[in-house]
Coordinates of C-alpha atoms and ligand atoms in Angstrom, one line a residue:
M1 CA -128.9 47.5 -30.7
P2 CA -130.1 46.1 -34.1
T3 CA -129.8 48.4 -37.1
N4 CA -133.6 48.9 -37.2
R5 CA -133.5 51.0 -34.0
T6 CA -132.7 54.5 -33.1
F7 CA -132.5 56.6 -30.0
T8 CA -134.2 60.0 -29.4
M9 CA -134.8 62.5 -26.6
I10 CA -137.4 65.2 -26.6
K11 CA -135.3 68.1 -25.2
P12 CA -136.1 70.4 -22.3
D13 CA -137.5 73.3 -24.4
A14 CA -140.0 71.1 -26.2
V15 CA -141.1 69.4 -23.0
A16 CA -141.5 72.7 -21.2
D17 CA -143.4 74.2 -24.2
G18 CA -146.0 71.4 -24.0
F19 CA -145.0 69.7 -27.3
T20 CA -144.4 66.2 -25.9
G21 CA -147.8 64.9 -27.2
P22 CA -147.6 66.5 -30.7
I23 CA -144.0 65.3 -31.2
I24 CA -144.8 61.7 -30.2
Q25 CA -147.9 61.8 -32.4
Q26 CA -145.7 62.7 -35.4
I27 CA -143.1 60.0 -34.6
E28 CA -145.8 57.3 -34.4
A29 CA -147.5 58.6 -37.6
A30 CA -144.2 58.3 -39.4
G31 CA -144.2 54.6 -38.6
F32 CA -141.8 54.4 -35.6
K33 CA -142.8 52.0 -32.8
I34 CA -141.8 53.1 -29.3
L35 CA -139.9 50.3 -27.6
A36 CA -139.0 52.3 -24.5
L37 CA -139.9 55.7 -23.1
K38 CA -139.4 57.6 -19.8
K39 CA -139.3 61.1 -18.4
V40 CA -136.1 62.1 -16.6
Q41 CA -134.0 65.1 -15.7
L42 CA -130.2 64.8 -16.1
N43 CA -127.7 66.6 -13.9
S44 CA -125.0 68.6 -15.6
E45 CA -122.4 65.8 -15.1
E46 CA -124.7 63.2 -16.8
A47 CA -125.4 65.6 -19.6
G48 CA -121.7 66.1 -20.0
K49 CA -121.2 62.4 -20.3
F50 CA -123.9 62.0 -22.9
Y51 CA -122.4 64.8 -25.0
A52 CA -118.7 63.9 -24.3
V53 CA -118.2 63.7 -28.1
H54 CA -118.8 67.5 -28.2
A55 CA -116.4 68.3 -25.3
E56 CA -114.1 70.4 -27.4
R57 CA -116.8 72.4 -29.1
P58 CA -117.4 76.0 -27.9
F59 CA -121.0 75.4 -27.1
Y60 CA -120.4 72.3 -24.9
Q61 CA -120.9 73.9 -21.5
S62 CA -124.0 75.8 -22.6
L63 CA -125.3 72.6 -24.2
C64 CA -124.8 70.7 -20.9
D65 CA -126.5 73.5 -18.9
Y66 CA -129.5 73.5 -21.3
M67 CA -129.8 69.7 -21.4
S68 CA -129.9 69.5 -17.6
S69 CA -132.3 72.5 -17.2
G70 CA -135.5 70.5 -17.2
A71 CA -137.2 67.2 -18.0
I72 CA -136.4 65.2 -21.1
I73 CA -138.2 62.3 -22.7
P74 CA -135.7 59.7 -23.9
M75 CA -137.0 56.9 -26.2
I76 CA -135.9 53.9 -28.2
L77 CA -137.7 53.6 -31.5
E78 CA -138.0 50.8 -34.1
K79 CA -138.5 51.1 -37.8
E80 CA -136.8 49.8 -40.9
N81 CA -133.9 52.2 -41.7
A82 CA -134.6 53.9 -38.4
V83 CA -131.5 56.1 -38.0
E84 CA -131.6 57.7 -41.4
D85 CA -135.4 58.1 -41.6
F86 CA -135.6 59.6 -38.1
R87 CA -132.9 62.2 -38.9
K88 CA -135.1 63.2 -41.9
L89 CA -138.2 63.5 -39.7
I90 CA -136.5 65.8 -37.2
G91 CA -134.7 68.0 -39.8
S92 CA -131.5 70.1 -39.7
T93 CA -129.8 70.9 -36.4
N94 CA -130.6 74.6 -36.9
P95 CA -134.4 74.9 -37.0
A96 CA -134.1 78.0 -39.2
Q97 CA -132.6 75.8 -41.8
A98 CA -134.8 72.8 -41.2
A99 CA -137.3 71.7 -44.0
E100 CA -141.0 72.5 -43.6
G101 CA -142.9 69.8 -41.7
T102 CA -139.9 68.6 -39.8
I103 CA -140.1 68.3 -36.0
R104 CA -137.4 70.9 -35.4
K105 CA -139.0 73.3 -37.9
Q106 CA -142.3 73.1 -36.1
F107 CA -141.3 72.9 -32.5
A108 CA -137.7 74.1 -31.8
R109 CA -136.8 77.4 -30.2
S110 CA -133.3 77.9 -31.5
L111 CA -130.1 76.2 -32.8
E112 CA -129.3 75.1 -29.2
S113 CA -132.8 74.5 -27.9
N114 CA -133.8 72.5 -30.9
A115 CA -136.6 70.3 -29.5
I116 CA -135.3 66.8 -30.2
H117 CA -132.2 64.6 -30.5
G118 CA -131.7 61.8 -33.1
S119 CA -128.8 59.4 -33.2
D120 CA -126.5 59.8 -36.2
S121 CA -125.4 56.2 -36.7
N122 CA -126.4 52.7 -35.7
E123 CA -123.4 52.5 -33.4
N124 CA -124.3 55.7 -31.6
A125 CA -128.0 54.7 -31.4
A126 CA -126.8 51.6 -29.4
I127 CA -124.5 53.6 -27.2
E128 CA -127.0 56.4 -26.5
G129 CA -129.9 54.0 -25.9
S130 CA -128.0 52.0 -23.3
F131 CA -127.2 55.3 -21.5
F132 CA -130.9 55.4 -20.5
F133 CA -132.3 51.9 -20.9
S134 CA -131.4 48.3 -20.2
E135 CA -132.4 45.6 -22.7
K136 CA -135.2 44.4 -20.5
E137 CA -136.9 47.8 -20.6
L138 CA -137.4 47.4 -24.4
I139 CA -140.8 46.0 -25.1
Ligands
IDP201 P1 -127.5 67.1 -34.1 O1 -128.3 67.1 -32.8 O2 -128.3 67.6 -35.3 O3 -126.9 65.8 -34.4 P2 -124.9 68.1 -33.3 O4 -123.9 68.8 -34.2 O5 -124.6 66.6 -33.0 O6 -126.3 68.2 -34.0 O7 -125.0 68.9 -32.0 C1 -125.6 68.4 -30.8 C2 -126.5 69.5 -30.2 O8 -125.7 70.6 -29.8 C3 -127.5 70.1 -31.2 O9 -128.7 69.3 -31.4 C4 -127.8 71.4 -30.5 O10 -128.7 71.2 -29.4 C5 -126.4 71.8 -30.0 N1 -125.7 72.6 -30.9 C6 -125.1 72.2 -32.1 N2 -124.4 73.2 -32.7 C7 -124.6 74.3 -31.9 C8 -124.1 75.7 -32.0 O11 -123.4 76.1 -32.9 N3 -124.5 76.5 -30.9 C9 -125.2 76.0 -29.9 N4 -125.6 74.8 -29.8 C10 -125.4 73.9 -30.8
MG202 MG1 -125.4 64.8 -33.3

């Protein structure tokens, strides 16, 4: 994936809470173009694969249960400096510490149920994007 792309998922809490529309509105208003988007539900094994990098962390099992508990909206986004700018838009992992106006501050329930994912590097954006989408699905 080129360096002007990032990968995101609206997580089960935010989808269930009816925040899909407001979150996508803020993503587009911030200048990101949606190249690919779908609604899916992972099973716990798939969630475990996606978060394999966190397998040794104490919250791993709970994170996999949460991420497979309901629908998610994965997307591939395009913008100059996409990875860094998107991490700024979503805010800190813990919504209690996220800056005012960030997506996590506005829409997240908790540290675990924090509304949205954003890739942390160009390399991970490519890996995570290809977990959900093939090149021909990017328009
Ligand atoms: P990030 O999503 O901001 O990159 P990571 O450290 O990569 O944060 O953690 C991945 C996800 O795992 C977080 O978005 C959150 O859903 C969950 N998580 C992170 N730290 C904790 C924790 O201490 N307790 C419970 N869940 C956590
Ligand atoms: Mg992360």
